[in-house]
Amino acid sequence: LLQMERRGAWSDGSLKRIAAQSGLEGRDAALCTRMTYGVVQNRTLLDYYIDHWCTQKAARLEPVVACLLRLGIYQILFKVPDRAAVHETVELTKRRGKTRAAGMINAVLRKCASSKNTLPPLPQNSFISKAAVQYSHPRWLVERLTALVGKQEAEAFLRSSIEAQFKVVKAEEKPAQ
């Protein structure tokens, strides 16, 4: 995530290389892949929540801190038990040499975990604003899509792109036969 943030690296190549260097295989590699792609696909939504729970906006955070918060929030909202997500993200923060940020990350992730059933409301000022955040698509794309096919079809398309992600997650959760 940090390489993609700092260097504009492609997620595919970076992820495969780092997984191989780290010796990740099987389920661990699959979880790492799911987390990475999940954060990338949901970045706008994750940054929206960071902006809500953190005193600093996501865009103003140090790249490594922003990446760690996105990863931690994604884990809490989509896949990993709360305590494990908070603990592992805080430990990863410390291992990355950001011990001063660990307390803030812990606090933000605990806020996320405690309010995941009553998440901050999405922007309500327009369909475009809400859909861009909710489905984590660039505003210009939501505007263009809505202009071409209308609100209902645009939302159906955006929702289907997110639902496809959840089908992948559910398929990964099935035990091996």
mmCIF file of C-alpha atoms in Angstrom:
data_model
loop_
_atom_site.group_PDB
_atom_site.id
_atom_site.type_symbol
_atom_site.label_atom_id
_atom_site.label_comp_id
_atom_site.label_asym_id
_atom_site.label_seq_id
_atom_site.Cartn_x
_atom_site.Cartn_y
_atom_site.Cartn_z
ATOM 1 C CA LEU A 1 0.000 0.000 0.000
ATOM 2 C CA LEU A 2 2.794 2.387 0.869
ATOM 3 C CA GLN A 3 4.643 1.667 -2.375
ATOM 4 C CA MET A 4 1.488 2.368 -4.324
ATOM 5 C CA GLU A 5 1.020 5.586 -2.357
ATOM 6 C CA ARG A 6 4.579 6.875 -2.624
ATOM 7 C CA ARG A 7 5.750 5.549 -5.967
ATOM 8 C CA GLY A 8 2.562 5.034 -7.895
ATOM 9 C CA ALA A 9 3.434 1.348 -8.097
ATOM 10 C CA TRP A 10 0.935 -1.092 -9.581
ATOM 11 C CA SER A 11 -0.765 -3.124 -6.865
ATOM 12 C CA ASP A 12 -0.320 -6.378 -8.778
ATOM 13 C CA GLY A 13 3.445 -6.318 -9.191
ATOM 14 C CA SER A 14 4.200 -4.790 -5.800
ATOM 15 C CA LEU A 15 1.943 -7.216 -3.984
ATOM 16 C CA LYS A 16 3.387 -10.313 -5.643
ATOM 17 C CA ARG A 17 6.954 -9.184 -5.041
ATOM 18 C CA ILE A 18 6.393 -8.274 -1.392
ATOM 19 C CA ALA A 19 4.433 -11.473 -0.688
ATOM 20 C CA ALA A 20 7.285 -13.525 -2.153
ATOM 21 C CA GLN A 21 9.942 -11.567 -0.207
ATOM 22 C CA SER A 22 7.962 -12.037 3.004
ATOM 23 C CA GLY A 23 7.466 -15.750 2.423
ATOM 24 C CA LEU A 24 3.658 -15.479 2.388
ATOM 25 C CA GLU A 25 1.893 -18.519 1.003
ATOM 26 C CA GLY A 26 -1.580 -20.004 0.870
ATOM 27 C CA ARG A 27 -4.115 -18.455 3.219
ATOM 28 C CA ASP A 28 -1.727 -15.748 4.440
ATOM 29 C CA ALA A 29 -1.013 -14.620 0.879
ATOM 30 C CA ALA A 30 -4.748 -14.698 0.088
ATOM 31 C CA LEU A 31 -5.560 -12.593 3.157
ATOM 32 C CA CYS A 32 -2.801 -10.114 2.309
ATOM 33 C CA THR A 33 -4.114 -9.855 -1.245
ATOM 34 C CA ARG A 34 -7.716 -9.388 -0.080
ATOM 35 C CA MET A 35 -6.696 -6.689 2.400
ATOM 36 C CA THR A 36 -4.563 -4.833 -0.146
ATOM 37 C CA TYR A 37 -7.143 -4.858 -2.916
ATOM 38 C CA GLY A 38 -9.905 -4.061 -0.423
ATOM 39 C CA VAL A 39 -8.078 -0.963 0.799
ATOM 40 C CA VAL A 40 -7.315 0.137 -2.760
ATOM 41 C CA GLN A 41 -10.905 -0.371 -3.910
ATOM 42 C CA ASN A 42 -12.446 1.336 -0.865
ATOM 43 C CA ARG A 43 -9.936 4.147 -0.381
ATOM 44 C CA THR A 44 -12.426 7.003 -0.757
ATOM 45 C CA LEU A 45 -14.791 5.481 1.797
ATOM 46 C CA LEU A 46 -11.935 4.669 4.183
ATOM 47 C CA ASP A 47 -10.569 8.214 3.924
ATOM 48 C CA TYR A 48 -14.074 9.549 4.608
ATOM 49 C CA TYR A 49 -14.146 7.580 7.866
ATOM 50 C CA ILE A 50 -10.612 8.652 8.780
ATOM 51 C CA ASP A 51 -11.688 12.267 8.276
ATOM 52 C CA HIS A 52 -14.628 11.645 10.606
ATOM 53 C CA TRP A 53 -12.779 9.847 13.422
ATOM 54 C CA CYS A 54 -9.348 11.473 13.277
ATOM 55 C CA THR A 55 -8.442 15.057 14.183
ATOM 56 C CA GLN A 56 -6.355 15.302 10.995
ATOM 57 C CA LYS A 57 -7.712 14.739 7.508
ATOM 58 C CA ALA A 58 -6.466 11.619 5.720
ATOM 59 C CA ALA A 59 -4.879 13.734 2.986
ATOM 60 C CA ARG A 60 -2.705 15.530 5.564
ATOM 61 C CA LEU A 61 -1.467 12.414 7.378
ATOM 62 C CA GLU A 62 1.966 10.968 6.799
ATOM 63 C CA PRO A 63 1.571 8.376 3.989
ATOM 64 C CA VAL A 64 2.546 5.433 6.202
ATOM 65 C CA VAL A 65 0.078 6.500 8.917
ATOM 66 C CA ALA A 66 -2.727 6.991 6.378
ATOM 67 C CA CYS A 67 -2.031 3.547 4.870
ATOM 68 C CA LEU A 68 -2.065 1.906 8.298
ATOM 69 C CA LEU A 69 -5.333 3.593 9.254
ATOM 70 C CA ARG A 70 -6.950 2.562 5.965
ATOM 71 C CA LEU A 71 -5.792 -1.007 6.485
ATOM 72 C CA GLY A 72 -7.007 -1.124 10.087
ATOM 73 C CA ILE A 73 -10.403 0.371 9.286
ATOM 74 C CA TYR A 74 -10.837 -1.938 6.300
ATOM 75 C CA GLN A 75 -10.099 -4.940 8.494
ATOM 76 C CA ILE A 76 -12.622 -3.850 11.112
ATOM 77 C CA LEU A 77 -15.379 -3.094 8.616
ATOM 78 C CA PHE A 78 -14.920 -5.981 6.199
ATOM 79 C CA LYS A 79 -13.070 -9.018 7.457
ATOM 80 C CA VAL A 80 -11.061 -9.260 10.690
ATOM 81 C CA PRO A 81 -12.262 -9.369 14.338
ATOM 82 C CA ASP A 82 -11.998 -5.929 15.941
ATOM 83 C CA ARG A 83 -9.460 -6.734 18.649
ATOM 84 C CA ALA A 84 -7.122 -8.472 16.231
ATOM 85 C CA ALA A 85 -7.373 -5.660 13.683
ATOM 86 C CA VAL A 86 -6.640 -2.971 16.267
ATOM 87 C CA HIS A 87 -3.804 -4.901 17.917
ATOM 88 C CA GLU A 88 -2.077 -5.951 14.692
ATOM 89 C CA THR A 89 -2.341 -2.492 13.140
ATOM 90 C CA VAL A 90 -0.902 -0.825 16.248
ATOM 91 C CA GLU A 91 1.931 -3.374 16.360
ATOM 92 C CA LEU A 92 2.630 -2.831 12.661
ATOM 93 C CA THR A 93 2.714 0.916 13.320
ATOM 94 C CA LYS A 94 5.386 0.385 15.972
ATOM 95 C CA ARG A 95 7.376 -1.946 13.716
ATOM 96 C CA ARG A 96 7.320 0.741 11.027
ATOM 97 C CA GLY A 97 9.017 3.094 13.517
ATOM 98 C CA LYS A 98 5.939 5.261 14.098
ATOM 99 C CA THR A 99 5.588 4.750 17.847
ATOM 100 C CA ARG A 100 4.274 8.298 18.317
ATOM 101 C CA ALA A 101 1.423 7.572 15.895
ATOM 102 C CA ALA A 102 0.507 4.251 17.563
ATOM 103 C CA GLY A 103 -1.677 5.888 20.211
ATOM 104 C CA MET A 104 -3.602 7.915 17.654
ATOM 105 C CA ILE A 105 -4.067 4.871 15.421
ATOM 106 C CA ASN A 106 -5.260 2.855 18.414
ATOM 107 C CA ALA A 107 -7.793 5.566 19.311
ATOM 108 C CA VAL A 108 -9.124 5.934 15.752
ATOM 109 C CA LEU A 109 -9.468 2.184 15.256
ATOM 110 C CA ARG A 110 -11.216 1.778 18.612
ATOM 111 C CA LYS A 111 -13.675 4.524 17.592
ATOM 112 C CA CYS A 112 -14.258 2.660 14.343
ATOM 113 C CA ALA A 113 -14.786 -0.662 16.114
ATOM 114 C CA SER A 114 -17.192 0.806 18.660
ATOM 115 C CA SER A 115 -19.292 2.571 16.031
ATOM 116 C CA LYS A 116 -19.195 0.132 13.121
ATOM 117 C CA ASN A 117 -22.898 -0.600 13.572
ATOM 118 C CA THR A 118 -23.714 3.133 13.466
ATOM 119 C CA LEU A 119 -21.237 4.487 10.941
ATOM 120 C CA PRO A 120 -21.014 8.202 10.203
ATOM 121 C CA PRO A 121 -23.666 9.240 7.693
ATOM 122 C CA LEU A 122 -22.543 9.570 4.102
ATOM 123 C CA PRO A 123 -22.750 12.976 2.417
ATOM 124 C CA GLN A 124 -26.386 13.812 1.716
ATOM 125 C CA ASN A 125 -25.963 17.007 -0.307
ATOM 126 C CA SER A 126 -26.251 15.191 -3.656
ATOM 127 C CA PHE A 127 -26.475 11.766 -5.240
ATOM 128 C CA ILE A 128 -23.045 12.290 -6.831
ATOM 129 C CA SER A 129 -21.329 13.129 -3.512
ATOM 130 C CA LYS A 130 -22.950 10.252 -1.662
ATOM 131 C CA ALA A 131 -22.322 7.664 -4.389
ATOM 132 C CA ALA A 132 -18.695 8.730 -4.880
ATOM 133 C CA VAL A 133 -17.986 8.095 -1.185
ATOM 134 C CA GLN A 134 -20.265 5.086 -0.673
ATOM 135 C CA TYR A 135 -18.931 3.170 -3.647
ATOM 136 C CA SER A 136 -15.381 4.640 -3.594
ATOM 137 C CA HIS A 137 -15.371 5.778 -7.191
ATOM 138 C CA PRO A 138 -13.944 9.060 -8.438
ATOM 139 C CA ARG A 139 -16.484 11.870 -8.430
ATOM 140 C CA TRP A 140 -15.874 12.572 -12.134
ATOM 141 C CA LEU A 141 -16.722 8.955 -12.984
ATOM 142 C CA VAL A 142 -19.944 9.015 -10.953
ATOM 143 C CA GLU A 143 -20.911 12.308 -12.627
ATOM 144 C CA ARG A 144 -20.199 10.938 -16.100
ATOM 145 C CA LEU A 145 -21.934 7.622 -15.461
ATOM 146 C CA THR A 146 -25.001 9.358 -14.029
ATOM 147 C CA ALA A 147 -25.164 11.716 -17.008
ATOM 148 C CA LEU A 148 -24.996 8.776 -19.412
ATOM 149 C CA VAL A 149 -27.408 6.299 -17.808
ATOM 150 C CA GLY A 150 -29.257 8.111 -15.008
ATOM 151 C CA LYS A 151 -29.148 7.737 -11.230
ATOM 152 C CA GLN A 152 -30.783 4.316 -10.924
ATOM 153 C CA GLU A 153 -28.588 2.556 -13.479
ATOM 154 C CA ALA A 154 -25.474 4.365 -12.264
ATOM 155 C CA GLU A 155 -26.132 3.260 -8.708
ATOM 156 C CA ALA A 156 -26.841 -0.312 -9.813
ATOM 157 C CA PHE A 157 -23.517 -0.396 -11.669
ATOM 158 C CA LEU A 158 -21.593 1.091 -8.733
ATOM 159 C CA ARG A 159 -23.268 -1.290 -6.271
ATOM 160 C CA SER A 160 -22.473 -4.298 -8.460
ATOM 161 C CA SER A 161 -18.773 -3.395 -8.456
ATOM 162 C CA ILE A 162 -18.798 -3.450 -4.653
ATOM 163 C CA GLU A 163 -20.940 -6.587 -4.412
ATOM 164 C CA ALA A 164 -18.466 -8.420 -6.634
ATOM 165 C CA GLN A 165 -15.809 -7.653 -4.026
ATOM 166 C CA PHE A 166 -17.914 -9.145 -1.235
ATOM 167 C CA LYS A 167 -18.575 -12.303 -3.266
ATOM 168 C CA VAL A 168 -14.807 -12.765 -3.509
ATOM 169 C CA VAL A 169 -14.436 -12.298 0.252
ATOM 170 C CA LYS A 170 -17.213 -14.796 0.968
ATOM 171 C CA ALA A 171 -15.664 -17.326 -1.416
ATOM 172 C CA GLU A 172 -12.308 -16.990 0.379
ATOM 173 C CA GLU A 173 -13.971 -17.650 3.735
ATOM 174 C CA LYS A 174 -15.258 -21.077 2.721
ATOM 175 C CA PRO A 175 -13.279 -23.908 4.320
ATOM 176 C CA ALA A 176 -11.249 -26.130 2.044
ATOM 177 C CA GLN A 177 -12.911 -29.437 1.142
#
